[in-house]
Amino acid sequence: AQTVTQSQPEMSVQEAETVTLSCTYDTSESDYYLFWYKQPPSRQMILVIRQEAYKQQNATENRFSVNFQKAAKSFSLKISDSQLGDAAMYFCAYRSDYNTDKLIFGTGTRLQVFP
Amino acid sequence: NAGVTQTPKFQVLKTGQSMTLQCAQDMNHEYMSWYRQDPGMGLRLIHYSVGAGITDQGEVPNGYNVSRSTTEDFPLRLLSAAPSQTSVYFCASRPHRETGELFFGEGSRLTVL
């Protein structure tokens, strides 16, 4: 069975600085998708970024980028120029390309942003 | 488009009571699902549906029932509520044949006393 591990329960960053959130996963499959979701205090789950395992190039969305290391099964999220609005819970998630019906989530990392 | 709409947002039940969490989406998505979120455990899949009339169990289905009579609606029923079902529940949907993102509702906080 696939698992997703987020080893940092909490992280903090100064406004305008850069922070990296860690995520590792375990799978025997070669085709899959990885996601980072943001959950602000409003509780809404918002997709931040997505990475297809077959793509070697790391995904980027504005200030958000990932470091995808397939061999190491690592998928970290880098937030550049952090803003107060980035404060939230961040969840890493895995989805198999063979069983697309189930999204497997990590336990989350709470990010605090200080002015 | 309203996206994925969940009702109610908050609910308090007594042990043994039954209730239904409603979920509706107006994006004509084939796939719909229910997750529960508990502290320190992330989100876990309860039930899902790949189309009207088709449902299947996820990781934690016990104590919950679902049906999918229309594409738009996917209600989650608690048959006899237990304190262990105190949680935040999320409904989500996506077009079945695409590999894109899940669209989540705003969540429903349920407390069982």
PDB file of C-alpha atoms in Angstrom:
ATOM      1  CA  ALA A   1       0.000   0.000   0.000  1.00  0.00           C
ATOM      2  CA  GLN A   2       1.117   3.505  -0.704  1.00  0.00           C
ATOM      3  CA  THR A   3       1.937   5.876   2.133  1.00  0.00           C
ATOM      4  CA  VAL A   4       2.708   9.577   2.337  1.00  0.00           C
ATOM      5  CA  THR A   5       4.819  11.027   5.136  1.00  0.00           C
ATOM      6  CA  GLN A   6       5.173  14.648   6.167  1.00  0.00           C
ATOM      7  CA  SER A   7       7.747  14.740   8.936  1.00  0.00           C
ATOM      8  CA  GLN A   8       7.364  18.421   9.828  1.00  0.00           C
ATOM      9  CA  PRO A   9       4.198  19.034  11.884  1.00  0.00           C
ATOM     10  CA  GLU A  10       4.948  22.762  12.015  1.00  0.00           C
ATOM     11  CA  MET A  11       7.161  25.204  10.168  1.00  0.00           C
ATOM     12  CA  SER A  12       7.584  28.941  10.359  1.00  0.00           C
ATOM     13  CA  VAL A  13       9.027  31.542   8.008  1.00  0.00           C
ATOM     14  CA  GLN A  14       9.568  35.261   7.959  1.00  0.00           C
ATOM     15  CA  GLU A  15       7.600  37.255   5.436  1.00  0.00           C
ATOM     16  CA  ALA A  16       9.465  37.548   2.083  1.00  0.00           C
ATOM     17  CA  GLU A  17      11.738  34.608   2.952  1.00  0.00           C
ATOM     18  CA  THR A  18      11.773  31.124   1.439  1.00  0.00           C
ATOM     19  CA  VAL A  19      10.585  27.954   3.138  1.00  0.00           C
ATOM     20  CA  THR A  20      10.622  24.305   2.074  1.00  0.00           C
ATOM     21  CA  LEU A  21       8.083  21.732   3.218  1.00  0.00           C
ATOM     22  CA  SER A  22       9.089  18.080   3.038  1.00  0.00           C
ATOM     23  CA  CYS A  23       7.139  15.094   1.791  1.00  0.00           C
ATOM     24  CA  THR A  24       8.196  11.519   1.172  1.00  0.00           C
ATOM     25  CA  TYR A  25       6.104   8.692  -0.157  1.00  0.00           C
ATOM     26  CA  ASP A  26       6.314   4.991  -0.608  1.00  0.00           C
ATOM     27  CA  THR A  27       5.070   3.169  -3.676  1.00  0.00           C
ATOM     28  CA  SER A  28       6.052   0.329  -5.977  1.00  0.00           C
ATOM     29  CA  GLU A  29       4.313   1.944  -8.937  1.00  0.00           C
ATOM     30  CA  SER A  30       6.026   3.897 -11.675  1.00  0.00           C
ATOM     31  CA  ASP A  31       3.120   6.046 -12.852  1.00  0.00           C
ATOM     32  CA  TYR A  32       1.417   8.340 -10.375  1.00  0.00           C
ATOM     33  CA  TYR A  33       0.597  11.928  -9.506  1.00  0.00           C
ATOM     34  CA  LEU A  34       1.666  14.029  -6.566  1.00  0.00           C
ATOM     35  CA  PHE A  35      -0.113  17.069  -5.212  1.00  0.00           C
ATOM     36  CA  TRP A  36       0.283  19.801  -2.647  1.00  0.00           C
ATOM     37  CA  TYR A  37      -2.933  21.159  -1.149  1.00  0.00           C
ATOM     38  CA  LYS A  38      -3.286  24.231   1.020  1.00  0.00           C
ATOM     39  CA  GLN A  39      -5.893  24.438   3.772  1.00  0.00           C
ATOM     40  CA  PRO A  40      -6.277  27.932   5.269  1.00  0.00           C
ATOM     41  CA  PRO A  41      -8.321  28.556   8.436  1.00  0.00           C
ATOM     42  CA  SER A  42     -11.426  28.706   6.248  1.00  0.00           C
ATOM     43  CA  ARG A  43     -11.018  24.928   5.878  1.00  0.00           C
ATOM     44  CA  GLN A  44     -11.229  25.049   2.069  1.00  0.00           C
ATOM     45  CA  MET A  45      -8.823  22.625   0.372  1.00  0.00           C
ATOM     46  CA  ILE A  46      -6.995  24.445  -2.414  1.00  0.00           C
ATOM     47  CA  LEU A  47      -4.698  22.800  -4.949  1.00  0.00           C
ATOM     48  CA  VAL A  48      -1.297  24.483  -4.925  1.00  0.00           C
ATOM     49  CA  ILE A  49       0.675  22.416  -7.398  1.00  0.00           C
ATOM     50  CA  ARG A  50       0.657  19.083  -9.206  1.00  0.00           C
ATOM     51  CA  GLN A  51       3.445  16.836 -10.505  1.00  0.00           C
ATOM     52  CA  GLU A  52       3.149  13.918 -12.897  1.00  0.00           C
ATOM     53  CA  ALA A  53       5.700  11.218 -12.103  1.00  0.00           C
ATOM     54  CA  TYR A  54       6.623  10.697 -15.752  1.00  0.00           C
ATOM     55  CA  LYS A  55       7.746  14.317 -16.052  1.00  0.00           C
ATOM     56  CA  GLN A  56      11.329  14.950 -15.043  1.00  0.00           C
ATOM     57  CA  GLN A  57      10.866  18.703 -14.954  1.00  0.00           C
ATOM     58  CA  ASN A  58       9.808  20.085 -11.596  1.00  0.00           C
ATOM     59  CA  ALA A  59       6.430  21.805 -11.558  1.00  0.00           C
ATOM     60  CA  THR A  60       6.226  25.534 -10.836  1.00  0.00           C
ATOM     61  CA  GLU A  61       3.283  27.796 -10.100  1.00  0.00           C
ATOM     62  CA  ASN A  62       4.316  31.392  -9.490  1.00  0.00           C
ATOM     63  CA  ARG A  63       5.989  31.481  -6.052  1.00  0.00           C
ATOM     64  CA  PHE A  64       5.460  27.750  -5.511  1.00  0.00           C
ATOM     65  CA  SER A  65       7.783  25.099  -6.885  1.00  0.00           C
ATOM     66  CA  VAL A  66       8.546  21.484  -6.127  1.00  0.00           C
ATOM     67  CA  ASN A  67      11.686  19.416  -5.926  1.00  0.00           C
ATOM     68  CA  PHE A  68      10.611  16.027  -7.232  1.00  0.00           C
ATOM     69  CA  GLN A  69      13.156  13.270  -6.684  1.00  0.00           C
ATOM     70  CA  LYS A  70      11.559  10.108  -8.060  1.00  0.00           C
ATOM     71  CA  ALA A  71      14.331   7.702  -7.096  1.00  0.00           C
ATOM     72  CA  ALA A  72      14.366   9.042  -3.548  1.00  0.00           C
ATOM     73  CA  LYS A  73      10.548   9.218  -3.467  1.00  0.00           C
ATOM     74  CA  SER A  74      10.693  12.768  -2.269  1.00  0.00           C
ATOM     75  CA  PHE A  75       8.395  15.653  -3.188  1.00  0.00           C
ATOM     76  CA  SER A  76       9.166  18.885  -1.353  1.00  0.00           C
ATOM     77  CA  LEU A  77       7.366  22.204  -1.771  1.00  0.00           C
ATOM     78  CA  LYS A  78       9.307  25.457  -1.892  1.00  0.00           C
ATOM     79  CA  ILE A  79       7.492  28.702  -1.209  1.00  0.00           C
ATOM     80  CA  SER A  80       9.448  31.774  -2.273  1.00  0.00           C
ATOM     81  CA  ASP A  81       8.806  35.350  -1.129  1.00  0.00           C
ATOM     82  CA  SER A  82       6.463  34.097   1.592  1.00  0.00           C
ATOM     83  CA  GLN A  83       3.363  36.151   2.264  1.00  0.00           C
ATOM     84  CA  LEU A  84       1.092  36.359   5.299  1.00  0.00           C
ATOM     85  CA  GLY A  85      -1.633  34.715   3.223  1.00  0.00           C
ATOM     86  CA  ASP A  86       0.514  31.617   2.821  1.00  0.00           C
ATOM     87  CA  ALA A  87      -0.118  30.708   6.457  1.00  0.00           C
ATOM     88  CA  ALA A  88      -2.099  27.462   6.378  1.00  0.00           C
ATOM     89  CA  MET A  89      -1.943  23.698   6.685  1.00  0.00           C
ATOM     90  CA  TYR A  90      -0.232  22.102   3.714  1.00  0.00           C
ATOM     91  CA  PHE A  91      -0.974  18.547   2.694  1.00  0.00           C
ATOM     92  CA  CYS A  92       1.028  16.361   0.361  1.00  0.00           C
ATOM     93  CA  ALA A  93      -1.025  13.780  -1.543  1.00  0.00           C
ATOM     94  CA  TYR A  94      -0.423  10.803  -3.836  1.00  0.00           C
ATOM     95  CA  ARG A  95      -2.618   9.308  -6.508  1.00  0.00           C
ATOM     96  CA  SER A  96      -1.872   6.149  -8.420  1.00  0.00           C
ATOM     97  CA  ASP A  97      -2.264   6.115 -12.191  1.00  0.00           C
ATOM     98  CA  TYR A  98      -3.643   2.592 -11.852  1.00  0.00           C
ATOM     99  CA  ASN A  99      -6.217   3.362  -9.199  1.00  0.00           C
ATOM    100  CA  THR A 100      -7.208   6.946  -9.741  1.00  0.00           C
ATOM    101  CA  ASP A 101     -10.116   6.828  -7.352  1.00  0.00           C
ATOM    102  CA  LYS A 102      -8.153   7.276  -4.150  1.00  0.00           C
ATOM    103  CA  LEU A 103      -6.053  10.222  -3.024  1.00  0.00           C
ATOM    104  CA  ILE A 104      -3.679   9.377  -0.190  1.00  0.00           C
ATOM    105  CA  PHE A 105      -2.822  12.281   2.075  1.00  0.00           C
ATOM    106  CA  GLY A 106      -0.005  12.985   4.448  1.00  0.00           C
ATOM    107  CA  THR A 107      -0.709  14.272   7.940  1.00  0.00           C
ATOM    108  CA  GLY A 108       0.009  17.885   7.039  1.00  0.00           C
ATOM    109  CA  THR A 109       2.429  20.661   7.939  1.00  0.00           C
ATOM    110  CA  ARG A 110       1.203  23.823   9.622  1.00  0.00           C
ATOM    111  CA  LEU A 111       3.014  26.843   8.188  1.00  0.00           C
ATOM    112  CA  GLN A 112       3.196  30.078  10.160  1.00  0.00           C
ATOM    113  CA  VAL A 113       4.322  33.269   8.470  1.00  0.00           C
ATOM    114  CA  PHE A 114       5.681  36.073  10.652  1.00  0.00           C
ATOM    115  CA  PRO A 115       5.771  39.722   9.560  1.00  0.00           C
TER     116      PRO A 115
ATOM    117  CA  ASN B   1     -20.922  27.881 -11.005  1.00  0.00           C
ATOM    118  CA  ALA B   2     -21.163  27.165  -7.288  1.00  0.00           C
ATOM    119  CA  GLY B   3     -18.675  24.276  -7.463  1.00  0.00           C
ATOM    120  CA  VAL B   4     -19.066  21.692  -4.685  1.00  0.00           C
ATOM    121  CA  THR B   5     -21.628  22.604  -2.043  1.00  0.00           C
ATOM    122  CA  GLN B   6     -21.887  20.844   1.301  1.00  0.00           C
ATOM    123  CA  THR B   7     -24.613  21.193   3.895  1.00  0.00           C
ATOM    124  CA  PRO B   8     -24.782  21.587   6.798  1.00  0.00           C
ATOM    125  CA  LYS B   9     -21.499  23.342   7.686  1.00  0.00           C
ATOM    126  CA  PHE B  10     -21.832  22.391  11.356  1.00  0.00           C
ATOM    127  CA  GLN B  11     -23.857  19.713  13.125  1.00  0.00           C
ATOM    128  CA  VAL B  12     -24.050  18.321  16.646  1.00  0.00           C
ATOM    129  CA  LEU B  13     -25.561  14.869  17.150  1.00  0.00           C
ATOM    130  CA  LYS B  14     -26.183  12.571  20.046  1.00  0.00           C
ATOM    131  CA  THR B  15     -24.858   9.028  19.975  1.00  0.00           C
ATOM    132  CA  GLY B  16     -27.234   6.784  18.057  1.00  0.00           C
ATOM    133  CA  GLN B  17     -28.852   9.518  15.996  1.00  0.00           C
ATOM    134  CA  SER B  18     -28.796   9.368  12.226  1.00  0.00           C
ATOM    135  CA  MET B  19     -28.201  12.168   9.784  1.00  0.00           C
ATOM    136  CA  THR B  20     -27.277  12.921   6.182  1.00  0.00           C
ATOM    137  CA  LEU B  21     -24.534  15.197   4.957  1.00  0.00           C
ATOM    138  CA  GLN B  22     -25.511  16.640   1.615  1.00  0.00           C
ATOM    139  CA  CYS B  23     -23.130  17.212  -1.280  1.00  0.00           C
ATOM    140  CA  ALA B  24     -23.983  18.717  -4.640  1.00  0.00           C
ATOM    141  CA  GLN B  25     -21.810  19.757  -7.575  1.00  0.00           C
ATOM    142  CA  ASP B  26     -22.805  21.704 -10.671  1.00  0.00           C
ATOM    143  CA  MET B  27     -19.764  20.912 -12.840  1.00  0.00           C
ATOM    144  CA  ASN B  28     -21.163  17.702 -14.341  1.00  0.00           C
ATOM    145  CA  HIS B  29     -18.339  15.724 -12.768  1.00  0.00           C
ATOM    146  CA  GLU B  30     -18.613  11.965 -12.935  1.00  0.00           C
ATOM    147  CA  TYR B  31     -16.433  11.256  -9.919  1.00  0.00           C
ATOM    148  CA  MET B  32     -17.464  12.230  -6.390  1.00  0.00           C
ATOM    149  CA  SER B  33     -16.051  11.229  -3.046  1.00  0.00           C
ATOM    150  CA  TRP B  34     -16.245  11.744   0.702  1.00  0.00           C
ATOM    151  CA  TYR B  35     -13.236  12.201   2.980  1.00  0.00           C
ATOM    152  CA  ARG B  36     -12.957  12.683   6.690  1.00  0.00           C
ATOM    153  CA  GLN B  37     -10.256  14.778   8.310  1.00  0.00           C
ATOM    154  CA  ASP B  38      -9.047  14.006  11.802  1.00  0.00           C
ATOM    155  CA  PRO B  39      -6.234  15.728  13.725  1.00  0.00           C
ATOM    156  CA  GLY B  40      -2.853  14.197  12.977  1.00  0.00           C
ATOM    157  CA  MET B  41      -4.273  11.811  10.358  1.00  0.00           C
ATOM    158  CA  GLY B  42      -4.751  13.856   7.208  1.00  0.00           C
ATOM    159  CA  LEU B  43      -7.754  13.096   5.013  1.00  0.00           C
ATOM    160  CA  ARG B  44      -9.042   9.561   4.578  1.00  0.00           C
ATOM    161  CA  LEU B  45     -11.396   8.300   1.877  1.00  0.00           C
ATOM    162  CA  ILE B  46     -14.777   7.037   3.113  1.00  0.00           C
ATOM    163  CA  HIS B  47     -16.751   6.266  -0.066  1.00  0.00           C
ATOM    164  CA  TYR B  48     -16.615   7.280  -3.673  1.00  0.00           C
ATOM    165  CA  SER B  49     -18.654   7.119  -6.859  1.00  0.00           C
ATOM    166  CA  VAL B  50     -17.558   7.056 -10.494  1.00  0.00           C
ATOM    167  CA  GLY B  51     -21.006   7.827 -11.842  1.00  0.00           C
ATOM    168  CA  ALA B  52     -24.721   7.712 -11.143  1.00  0.00           C
ATOM    169  CA  GLY B  53     -25.730   4.363  -9.696  1.00  0.00           C
ATOM    170  CA  ILE B  54     -22.129   3.324  -8.939  1.00  0.00           C
ATOM    171  CA  THR B  55     -20.526   3.566  -5.498  1.00  0.00           C
ATOM    172  CA  ASP B  56     -17.615   1.880  -3.793  1.00  0.00           C
ATOM    173  CA  GLN B  57     -15.889   1.800  -0.433  1.00  0.00           C
ATOM    174  CA  GLY B  58     -12.787   3.720   0.454  1.00  0.00           C
ATOM    175  CA  GLU B  59     -10.407   3.329   3.354  1.00  0.00           C
ATOM    176  CA  VAL B  60     -12.814   3.939   6.269  1.00  0.00           C
ATOM    177  CA  PRO B  61     -16.369   3.041   5.156  1.00  0.00           C
ATOM    178  CA  ASN B  62     -17.782   1.500   8.331  1.00  0.00           C
ATOM    179  CA  GLY B  63     -20.740   3.373   9.815  1.00  0.00           C
ATOM    180  CA  TYR B  64     -21.431   5.313   6.617  1.00  0.00           C
ATOM    181  CA  ASN B  65     -23.742   4.767   3.687  1.00  0.00           C
ATOM    182  CA  VAL B  66     -23.867   6.487   0.312  1.00  0.00           C
ATOM    183  CA  SER B  67     -25.964   6.472  -2.831  1.00  0.00           C
ATOM    184  CA  ARG B  68     -25.675   8.233  -6.185  1.00  0.00           C
ATOM    185  CA  SER B  69     -29.024   8.584  -7.893  1.00  0.00           C
ATOM    186  CA  THR B  70     -27.986  11.639  -9.932  1.00  0.00           C
ATOM    187  CA  THR B  71     -24.723  13.008 -11.308  1.00  0.00           C
ATOM    188  CA  GLU B  72     -25.071  16.119  -9.153  1.00  0.00           C
ATOM    189  CA  ASP B  73     -25.714  14.687  -5.692  1.00  0.00           C
ATOM    190  CA  PHE B  74     -23.755  12.359  -3.415  1.00  0.00           C
ATOM    191  CA  PRO B  75     -25.172  12.293   0.136  1.00  0.00           C
ATOM    192  CA  LEU B  76     -23.335  10.656   3.031  1.00  0.00           C
ATOM    193  CA  ARG B  77     -25.502   8.985   5.657  1.00  0.00           C
ATOM    194  CA  LEU B  78     -24.526   8.221   9.218  1.00  0.00           C
ATOM    195  CA  LEU B  79     -26.796   5.381  10.261  1.00  0.00           C
ATOM    196  CA  SER B  80     -26.177   5.452  14.023  1.00  0.00           C
ATOM    197  CA  ALA B  81     -23.720   8.155  15.006  1.00  0.00           C
ATOM    198  CA  ALA B  82     -20.828   7.335  17.331  1.00  0.00           C
ATOM    199  CA  PRO B  83     -18.332   9.665  19.052  1.00  0.00           C
ATOM    200  CA  SER B  84     -15.618   8.183  16.815  1.00  0.00           C
ATOM    201  CA  GLN B  85     -17.360   9.830  13.871  1.00  0.00           C
ATOM    202  CA  THR B  86     -16.667  13.298  15.245  1.00  0.00           C
ATOM    203  CA  SER B  87     -14.667  14.799  12.410  1.00  0.00           C
ATOM    204  CA  VAL B  88     -14.607  17.265   9.547  1.00  0.00           C
ATOM    205  CA  TYR B  89     -16.097  15.811   6.388  1.00  0.00           C
ATOM    206  CA  PHE B  90     -15.169  16.876   2.874  1.00  0.00           C
ATOM    207  CA  CYS B  91     -16.947  16.121  -0.354  1.00  0.00           C
ATOM    208  CA  ALA B  92     -14.897  16.319  -3.546  1.00  0.00           C
ATOM    209  CA  SER B  93     -15.443  15.826  -7.262  1.00  0.00           C
ATOM    210  CA  ARG B  94     -13.572  15.707 -10.546  1.00  0.00           C
ATOM    211  CA  PRO B  95     -14.222  14.708 -14.166  1.00  0.00           C
ATOM    212  CA  HIS B  96     -13.739  10.966 -14.125  1.00  0.00           C
ATOM    213  CA  ARG B  97     -11.660  10.562 -17.207  1.00  0.00           C
ATOM    214  CA  GLU B  98      -9.238  13.349 -16.445  1.00  0.00           C
ATOM    215  CA  THR B  99      -6.168  13.204 -14.295  1.00  0.00           C
ATOM    216  CA  GLY B 100      -6.716  16.654 -12.902  1.00  0.00           C
ATOM    217  CA  GLU B 101      -7.389  17.998  -9.493  1.00  0.00           C
ATOM    218  CA  LEU B 102     -10.128  17.231  -7.036  1.00  0.00           C
ATOM    219  CA  PHE B 103     -12.512  20.097  -6.318  1.00  0.00           C
ATOM    220  CA  PHE B 104     -13.390  20.175  -2.629  1.00  0.00           C
ATOM    221  CA  GLY B 105     -16.381  21.509  -0.773  1.00  0.00           C
ATOM    222  CA  GLU B 106     -15.892  23.726   2.262  1.00  0.00           C
ATOM    223  CA  GLY B 107     -16.252  20.905   4.739  1.00  0.00           C
ATOM    224  CA  SER B 108     -18.803  19.959   7.381  1.00  0.00           C
ATOM    225  CA  ARG B 109     -17.833  19.807  11.042  1.00  0.00           C
ATOM    226  CA  LEU B 110     -19.711  17.047  12.842  1.00  0.00           C
ATOM    227  CA  THR B 111     -19.643  16.526  16.588  1.00  0.00           C
ATOM    228  CA  VAL B 112     -21.151  13.406  18.132  1.00  0.00           C
ATOM    229  CA  LEU B 113     -21.770  13.612  21.868  1.00  0.00           C
TER     230      LEU B 113
END
